[in-house]
Tab-separated table of C-alpha atoms in Angstrom:
chain	number	residue	atom	x	y	z
A	1	MET	CA	133.929	42.505	80.436
A	2	ILE	CA	133.077	41.044	83.657
A	3	ARG	CA	133.527	43.667	85.803
A	4	MET	CA	131.830	46.174	83.391
A	5	ILE	CA	128.865	44.324	84.070
A	6	LYS	CA	129.515	44.182	86.783
A	7	ARG	CA	129.279	48.074	88.215
A	8	ILE	CA	126.354	47.868	85.587
A	9	GLU	CA	124.041	45.351	88.116
A	10	LYS	CA	125.360	47.829	90.472
A	11	LEU	CA	124.078	51.003	88.574
A	12	ARG	CA	121.045	49.082	88.371
A	13	ALA	CA	120.103	48.511	91.945
A	14	LEU	CA	120.465	51.994	92.941
A	15	MET	CA	118.560	53.458	90.176
A	16	LYS	CA	115.327	50.660	91.270
A	17	LYS	CA	115.678	52.324	95.166
A	18	GLU	CA	115.766	56.230	92.646
A	19	VAL	CA	112.662	54.277	90.984
A	20	ILE	CA	114.434	54.582	87.083
A	21	ASP	CA	113.153	53.295	84.821
A	22	ALA	CA	116.296	54.136	82.454
A	23	TYR	CA	119.639	55.965	83.445
A	24	LEU	CA	120.798	59.304	80.948
A	25	VAL	CA	124.991	58.957	81.523
A	26	THR	CA	127.206	61.615	80.217
A	27	SER	CA	129.916	62.619	81.946
A	28	PRO	CA	133.160	61.622	80.567
A	29	ALA	CA	134.493	59.881	84.155
A	30	ASN	CA	130.856	57.595	83.826
A	31	LEU	CA	131.286	57.405	81.162
A	32	ARG	CA	134.944	55.379	81.148
A	33	TYR	CA	134.411	53.717	84.152
A	34	LEU	CA	130.925	52.020	82.351
A	35	THR	CA	132.316	51.969	79.203
A	36	ASN	CA	136.203	51.841	78.772
A	37	PHE	CA	135.351	54.603	76.243
A	38	THR	CA	137.994	57.009	75.498
A	39	GLY	CA	136.783	58.846	73.187
A	40	THR	CA	134.988	62.901	73.143
A	41	ALA	CA	131.528	61.865	71.424
A	42	GLY	CA	129.592	58.590	73.230
A	43	LEU	CA	126.646	58.995	76.030
A	44	ALA	CA	125.506	55.628	78.006
A	45	PHE	CA	121.580	54.544	77.854
A	46	ILE	CA	120.784	52.224	80.770
A	47	THR	CA	118.004	50.896	80.642
A	48	LEU	CA	117.334	47.679	84.253
A	49	GLU	CA	117.865	45.205	81.747
A	50	LYS	CA	119.442	46.705	78.985
A	51	ALA	CA	122.230	49.114	78.600
A	52	PHE	CA	123.632	50.801	75.072
A	53	PHE	CA	126.659	53.285	73.957
A	54	ILE	CA	125.357	56.142	70.895
A	55	THR	CA	128.113	57.334	68.856
A	56	ASP	CA	128.194	58.997	66.429
A	57	PHE	CA	130.354	57.613	62.820
A	58	ARG	CA	134.052	58.925	64.618
A	59	TYR	CA	133.789	56.943	67.479
A	60	THR	CA	131.677	54.055	65.704
A	61	GLU	CA	134.732	51.921	65.044
A	62	GLN	CA	136.593	52.681	68.308
A	63	ALA	CA	133.724	52.185	70.542
A	64	GLY	CA	132.984	48.287	69.320
A	65	GLU	CA	136.633	47.560	70.388
A	66	GLN	CA	135.957	49.333	73.701
A	67	VAL	CA	132.687	48.773	74.555
A	68	GLN	CA	131.970	46.761	76.785
A	69	ALA	CA	128.909	44.725	77.749
A	70	MET	CA	126.308	47.019	75.710
A	71	THR	CA	124.650	47.547	72.356
A	72	ILE	CA	126.428	49.981	69.553
A	73	VAL	CA	124.448	52.138	68.832
A	74	GLN	CA	125.153	54.376	65.739
A	75	GLN	CA	123.359	57.961	66.057
A	76	GLN	CA	121.925	59.078	62.808
A	77	GLY	CA	120.933	62.376	63.338
A	78	ASP	CA	120.571	64.069	66.714
A	79	VAL	CA	121.468	62.548	69.092
A	80	VAL	CA	117.992	63.137	71.244
A	81	GLY	CA	116.293	61.249	68.485
A	82	GLU	CA	118.014	58.481	69.519
A	83	ILE	CA	117.371	58.690	72.734
A	84	ILE	CA	113.969	59.247	71.363
A	85	LYS	CA	114.131	55.708	70.034
A	86	LEU	CA	115.233	54.267	72.837
A	87	MET	CA	113.082	55.183	75.352
A	88	GLU	CA	109.940	54.882	73.605
A	89	SER	CA	111.362	50.746	72.169
A	90	GLU	CA	112.843	50.544	75.549
A	91	GLY	CA	108.551	51.820	77.126
A	92	ILE	CA	110.714	54.499	79.019
A	93	ASN	CA	108.896	56.246	81.745
A	94	VAL	CA	111.207	57.935	84.382
A	95	LEU	CA	114.438	59.101	82.404
A	96	GLY	CA	116.999	59.660	85.252
A	97	PHE	CA	120.144	61.963	84.247
A	98	GLU	CA	123.299	63.933	86.210
A	99	ASP	CA	121.917	66.661	86.172
A	100	ALA	CA	125.232	68.245	88.319
A	101	PHE	CA	126.960	67.233	84.774
A	102	MET	CA	123.870	68.693	82.399
A	103	THR	CA	123.851	72.327	80.905
A	104	TYR	CA	120.545	74.006	82.054
A	105	ALA	CA	120.704	74.238	77.506
A	106	GLU	CA	120.999	70.777	77.108
A	107	TYR	CA	118.298	70.191	79.994
A	108	SER	CA	115.567	72.993	77.802
A	109	VAL	CA	115.867	70.922	75.191
A	110	PHE	CA	115.564	67.410	76.769
A	111	GLU	CA	111.921	68.605	78.191
A	112	GLU	CA	110.656	70.226	75.483
A	113	VAL	CA	110.922	67.263	73.255
A	114	ILE	CA	110.526	64.184	75.410
A	115	ASP	CA	107.593	62.690	76.548
A	116	ALA	CA	108.337	61.401	80.217
A	117	GLU	CA	109.516	62.225	83.677
A	118	LEU	CA	113.223	63.661	83.766
A	119	ALA	CA	114.668	62.323	87.453
A	120	PRO	CA	116.926	64.403	88.115
A	121	ALA	CA	119.386	61.293	89.466
A	122	SER	CA	123.648	62.527	89.849
A	123	GLY	CA	126.108	61.099	92.781
A	124	LEU	CA	124.948	57.061	91.459
A	125	ILE	CA	127.996	56.437	89.588
A	126	GLU	CA	130.010	58.205	92.224
A	127	THR	CA	129.228	56.442	94.789
A	128	LEU	CA	129.680	53.123	93.536
A	129	ARG	CA	133.607	54.974	91.870
A	130	GLU	CA	134.301	55.236	95.713
A	131	GLN	CA	134.816	51.798	96.604
A	132	LYS	CA	138.011	50.203	94.090
A	133	ASP	CA	138.562	47.376	92.811
A	134	ASP	CA	141.884	45.727	92.876
A	135	GLY	CA	142.646	46.815	89.404
A	136	GLU	CA	141.639	49.952	90.019
A	137	ILE	CA	143.986	50.679	93.066
A	138	ALA	CA	147.039	49.321	91.274
A	139	ILE	CA	146.649	51.692	88.590
A	140	ILE	CA	146.809	54.595	90.878
A	141	ASP	CA	149.520	52.166	92.535
A	142	LYS	CA	152.016	53.366	89.184
A	143	ALA	CA	150.227	57.088	89.055
A	144	CYS	CA	151.739	57.560	93.103
A	145	THR	CA	154.704	55.849	91.588
A	146	ILE	CA	155.621	58.157	88.952
A	147	ALA	CA	154.277	60.876	90.890
A	148	ASP	CA	157.492	59.763	93.476
A	149	GLU	CA	159.648	59.206	90.563
A	150	GLY	CA	158.973	62.584	89.424
A	151	PHE	CA	159.308	64.128	93.450
A	152	GLU	CA	163.112	62.361	93.040
A	153	HIS	CA	163.698	63.705	89.130
A	154	VAL	CA	162.851	67.330	90.871
A	155	LEU	CA	164.711	66.995	94.246
A	156	LYS	CA	168.116	66.779	91.565
A	157	MET	CA	167.199	69.681	88.719
A	158	ILE	CA	166.172	72.188	90.855
A	159	ARG	CA	168.756	75.327	91.902
A	160	PRO	CA	168.597	78.864	92.219
A	161	GLY	CA	167.800	81.138	89.442
A	162	MET	CA	165.273	78.701	88.142
A	163	THR	CA	161.576	80.156	87.526
A	164	GLU	CA	158.724	77.497	89.191
A	165	ILE	CA	157.185	77.567	85.647
A	166	GLU	CA	161.010	75.741	84.277
A	167	VAL	CA	160.305	73.612	87.655
A	168	ALA	CA	156.618	72.449	86.677
A	169	ASN	CA	157.169	71.198	82.455
A	170	GLN	CA	160.151	69.974	83.639
A	171	LEU	CA	158.150	67.773	85.810
A	172	ASP	CA	155.310	67.082	83.663
A	173	PHE	CA	157.034	66.084	80.818
A	174	PHE	CA	159.503	63.568	83.061
A	175	MET	CA	156.269	62.140	83.779
A	176	ARG	CA	155.148	61.608	80.535
A	177	SER	CA	158.238	59.609	80.181
A	178	LEU	CA	157.379	57.038	82.297
A	179	GLY	CA	154.022	56.543	80.784
A	180	ALA	CA	151.413	59.475	82.509
A	181	THR	CA	149.123	60.937	79.564
A	182	GLY	CA	149.047	63.585	81.241
A	183	THR	CA	149.045	65.383	84.477
A	184	SER	CA	145.877	65.362	87.648
A	185	PHE	CA	145.304	69.121	87.358
A	186	ASP	CA	148.168	72.461	86.850
A	187	THR	CA	151.129	71.542	88.235
A	188	ILE	CA	151.545	73.195	91.962
A	189	VAL	CA	154.831	75.089	92.554
A	190	ALA	CA	155.070	77.760	95.252
A	191	SER	CA	158.382	79.267	96.002
A	192	GLY	CA	159.364	81.636	98.991
A	193	VAL	CA	156.556	84.213	100.083
A	194	ARG	CA	154.206	82.186	97.266
A	195	SER	CA	154.241	78.854	99.256
A	196	ALA	CA	151.609	80.678	101.455
A	197	LEU	CA	149.162	80.543	98.482
A	198	PRO	CA	147.232	76.746	99.132
A	199	HIS	CA	147.095	76.811	95.464
A	200	GLY	CA	150.424	78.666	94.418
A	201	VAL	CA	150.511	76.967	90.340
A	202	ALA	CA	153.332	77.919	88.837
A	203	SER	CA	154.749	81.084	87.812
A	204	THR	CA	157.546	82.926	86.438
A	205	LYS	CA	158.667	83.619	90.402
A	206	THR	CA	162.890	83.230	89.917
A	207	ILE	CA	163.648	80.286	92.831
A	208	GLU	CA	166.253	82.409	95.497
A	209	GLN	CA	168.164	80.726	98.089
A	210	GLY	CA	166.446	80.248	101.056
A	211	ASP	CA	163.088	79.312	99.572
A	212	LEU	CA	160.944	76.838	100.811
A	213	ILE	CA	159.255	75.538	98.140
A	214	THR	CA	155.261	73.771	97.922
A	215	LEU	CA	154.916	71.378	95.085
A	216	ASP	CA	151.375	69.786	94.654
A	217	PHE	CA	152.072	67.320	91.504
A	218	GLY	CA	150.581	63.741	90.156
A	219	CYS	CA	149.657	62.453	86.615
A	220	VAL	CA	147.396	60.902	84.925
A	221	TYR	CA	148.096	56.791	84.407
A	222	GLN	CA	145.428	54.706	82.641
A	223	GLY	CA	142.468	56.932	83.867
A	224	TYR	CA	143.825	57.353	86.773
A	225	VAL	CA	145.050	60.098	88.431
A	226	SER	CA	147.667	60.609	92.014
A	227	ASP	CA	148.001	63.327	94.240
A	228	ILE	CA	151.344	64.376	95.869
A	229	THR	CA	152.373	67.179	98.248
A	230	ARG	CA	156.187	67.869	99.246
A	231	THR	CA	157.365	70.859	100.819
A	232	PHE	CA	161.182	71.966	100.661
A	233	ALA	CA	163.927	74.167	100.629
A	234	ILE	CA	166.737	76.187	99.192
A	235	GLY	CA	168.996	76.647	101.901
A	236	ASP	CA	167.605	77.766	105.371
A	237	PRO	CA	163.901	78.632	105.092
A	238	GLY	CA	164.327	80.237	108.571
A	239	GLN	CA	162.669	79.005	112.233
A	240	GLN	CA	159.644	79.404	112.331
A	241	LEU	CA	159.343	77.074	108.822
A	242	LYS	CA	161.034	74.867	109.807
A	243	ASP	CA	159.366	74.995	113.354
A	244	ILE	CA	155.950	75.353	110.984
A	245	TYR	CA	156.775	72.646	108.930
A	246	GLN	CA	157.287	69.912	111.959
A	247	ILE	CA	153.736	70.570	113.354
A	248	VAL	CA	152.325	70.047	109.069
A	249	LEU	CA	154.624	66.551	109.480
A	250	GLU	CA	152.831	65.543	112.797
A	251	ALA	CA	149.408	66.730	111.782
A	252	GLN	CA	149.387	64.876	109.102
A	253	GLN	CA	150.740	61.144	110.443
A	254	LYS	CA	147.854	61.251	112.669
A	255	VAL	CA	145.406	60.922	110.037
A	256	ILE	CA	147.625	57.978	108.696
A	257	ASP	CA	147.748	56.557	112.344
A	258	VAL	CA	143.555	56.690	112.714
A	259	ALA	CA	142.492	55.960	109.094
A	260	GLN	CA	140.642	52.896	108.365
A	261	ALA	CA	137.472	51.632	107.236
A	262	GLY	CA	134.440	52.834	110.029
A	263	VAL	CA	136.261	55.889	110.588
A	264	THR	CA	134.219	59.769	109.258
A	265	GLY	CA	135.966	62.257	107.113
A	266	ALA	CA	134.516	64.378	109.872
A	267	GLN	CA	136.947	62.688	112.440
A	268	LEU	CA	139.930	62.671	110.010
A	269	ASP	CA	139.876	65.652	109.473
A	270	ALA	CA	138.891	67.015	113.247
A	271	ILE	CA	142.091	65.082	114.209
A	272	ALA	CA	144.749	67.621	111.442
A	273	ARG	CA	142.574	70.371	113.121
A	274	ASP	CA	142.705	70.306	116.471
A	275	PHE	CA	146.843	69.444	116.701
A	276	ILE	CA	147.083	72.483	113.982
A	277	THR	CA	144.835	74.834	116.198
A	278	GLU	CA	146.319	73.747	119.841
A	279	ALA	CA	149.632	73.986	117.884
A	280	GLY	CA	148.699	77.845	117.158
A	281	TYR	CA	147.458	78.026	113.183
A	282	GLY	CA	144.282	77.189	113.240
A	283	GLU	CA	143.022	79.934	111.392
A	284	ALA	CA	145.679	79.045	109.324
A	285	PHE	CA	144.918	75.766	107.874
A	286	GLY	CA	141.745	76.986	105.790
A	287	HIS	CA	141.180	73.720	103.319
A	288	SER	CA	139.693	70.235	104.183
A	289	THR	CA	142.067	67.414	104.932
A	290	GLY	CA	141.943	65.728	101.744
A	291	HIS	CA	139.813	64.009	99.372
A	292	GLY	CA	138.976	60.836	97.238
A	293	ILE	CA	140.709	60.161	93.578
A	294	GLY	CA	139.942	58.336	91.291
A	295	MET	CA	139.228	58.657	87.768
A	296	GLU	CA	138.757	62.944	89.066
A	297	ILE	CA	141.367	63.928	91.605
A	298	HIS	CA	138.507	65.143	93.746
A	299	GLU	CA	135.960	62.714	93.935
A	300	GLY	CA	133.609	60.603	97.013
A	301	PRO	CA	135.196	60.056	100.101
A	302	ASN	CA	135.942	63.914	100.902
A	303	ILE	CA	137.776	64.502	104.115
A	304	THR	CA	136.206	67.707	105.858
A	305	ARG	CA	134.519	68.538	109.215
A	306	PHE	CA	131.020	68.333	107.133
A	307	ASN	CA	131.285	64.474	105.956
A	308	ASP	CA	129.425	62.198	108.779
A	309	GLU	CA	129.693	58.906	106.387
A	310	PRO	CA	132.178	55.883	107.306
A	311	LEU	CA	135.197	56.162	105.070
A	312	LYS	CA	134.372	52.433	103.017
A	313	VAL	CA	137.816	49.358	101.967
A	314	GLY	CA	138.922	50.049	98.790
A	315	SER	CA	137.983	54.037	98.810
A	316	ILE	CA	141.570	56.037	97.799
A	317	ILE	CA	141.573	59.236	100.394
A	318	THR	CA	144.265	62.117	100.268
A	319	ASP	CA	145.896	62.899	104.056
A	320	GLU	CA	146.663	67.175	103.283
A	321	PRO	CA	146.742	69.363	106.127
A	322	GLY	CA	148.245	72.602	105.756
A	323	ILE	CA	149.614	75.966	107.248
A	324	TYR	CA	149.967	79.424	104.917
A	325	VAL	CA	151.270	82.125	107.066
A	326	ALA	CA	150.512	85.360	104.887
A	327	GLY	CA	153.768	86.964	104.102
A	328	LEU	CA	156.202	84.081	105.637
A	329	GLY	CA	154.792	80.999	102.995
A	330	GLY	CA	153.756	77.981	103.919
A	331	VAL	CA	153.349	74.168	104.293
A	332	ARG	CA	151.390	70.939	103.163
A	333	ILE	CA	152.863	67.721	103.124
A	334	GLU	CA	150.392	65.476	100.851
A	335	ASP	CA	149.972	61.009	100.620
A	336	ASP	CA	147.332	59.466	98.745
A	337	LEU	CA	145.751	56.509	101.258
A	338	VAL	CA	143.843	53.572	100.779
A	339	ILE	CA	141.170	52.633	103.122
A	340	LEU	CA	141.871	48.618	104.527
A	341	ALA	CA	139.288	46.745	106.997
A	342	GLY	CA	141.524	48.172	109.932
A	343	GLY	CA	143.700	50.874	108.335
A	344	ASN	CA	145.141	51.995	105.578
A	345	ARG	CA	147.847	51.711	102.749
A	346	ILE	CA	150.295	54.992	101.562
A	347	LEU	CA	150.413	54.577	97.896
A	348	THR	CA	153.389	57.413	97.532
A	349	HIS	CA	156.279	56.895	99.066
A	350	SER	CA	158.726	59.996	98.614
A	351	PRO	CA	160.282	61.289	102.024
A	352	LYS	CA	159.240	63.782	103.792
A	353	GLU	CA	161.462	64.814	106.803
A	354	LEU	CA	161.955	68.498	105.232
A	355	ILE	CA	164.307	68.003	102.936
A	356	ILE	CA	167.165	71.355	102.375
A	357	ILE	CA	169.165	71.500	99.488
């Protein structure tokens, strides 16, 4: 409960800066972050002094067990009606809401019936989520361990003649057998020329001798995700792809060498991008160097040329440069890094030298 109280207090400090009397939390990830609630129907109503969790009859008992540091309100009718009651009882004049999550239809209803100022205020909780505490880091570390074991499993079972989707399904089920509750995203298995597709979700293509294979995957463990990419080959993929692999590996390591608190996302992105450009493949690296992970697979901080904010201790980022050549293939190598005051700690430990099976 102490952890949740601290999170709510930090949110209130941000609310004061935004001059918000109350904050309506509807994003599932943000709800879980503030409440521990894992159900599918509920929202939080946070004032500068009190905190309420509104849900219906189906989830009242679950909320009573999971939700901490909040008063549980069982809605009797429309949820908007319950919000109006709380606003009246608490004297709310300015209601902040998550405009990046709320639909236009939902906003239209609120605008029509709520007699108060509606203040778009997305990003407050997301800002707090960027810095993980020790408990969160331990959970993500475990999610990464499961992913590492999943990669080892793939290396043992993959063979020519299997389809990409067969490999993905076996990997996904294996991670579940280790305690994962799901995958971080649709598992990417891109073989042969399809490895030139940065997000080549597993298809019915048959894996062939000589294919280079990009495997990008992760799992969900206790509400947090992992994200790892490894590229390997079934037989000799040819000299050009082996050369490309070495360039990507060196670019990825250069980011690891300098990633720490105080360095910006733009600086890290430039390190990988400049190296790949100097090697002659700048136009073949079209995505960002990385992103934050946590309760969602893409959250702050972003490791992109557009992020000039210094990284903070406790952020967990991906480091995933890549090179993609249409008609030939592609390489991406990705690790998850915890940002520390004087460096970083790598959470994903699968081998990174080019493995040829």
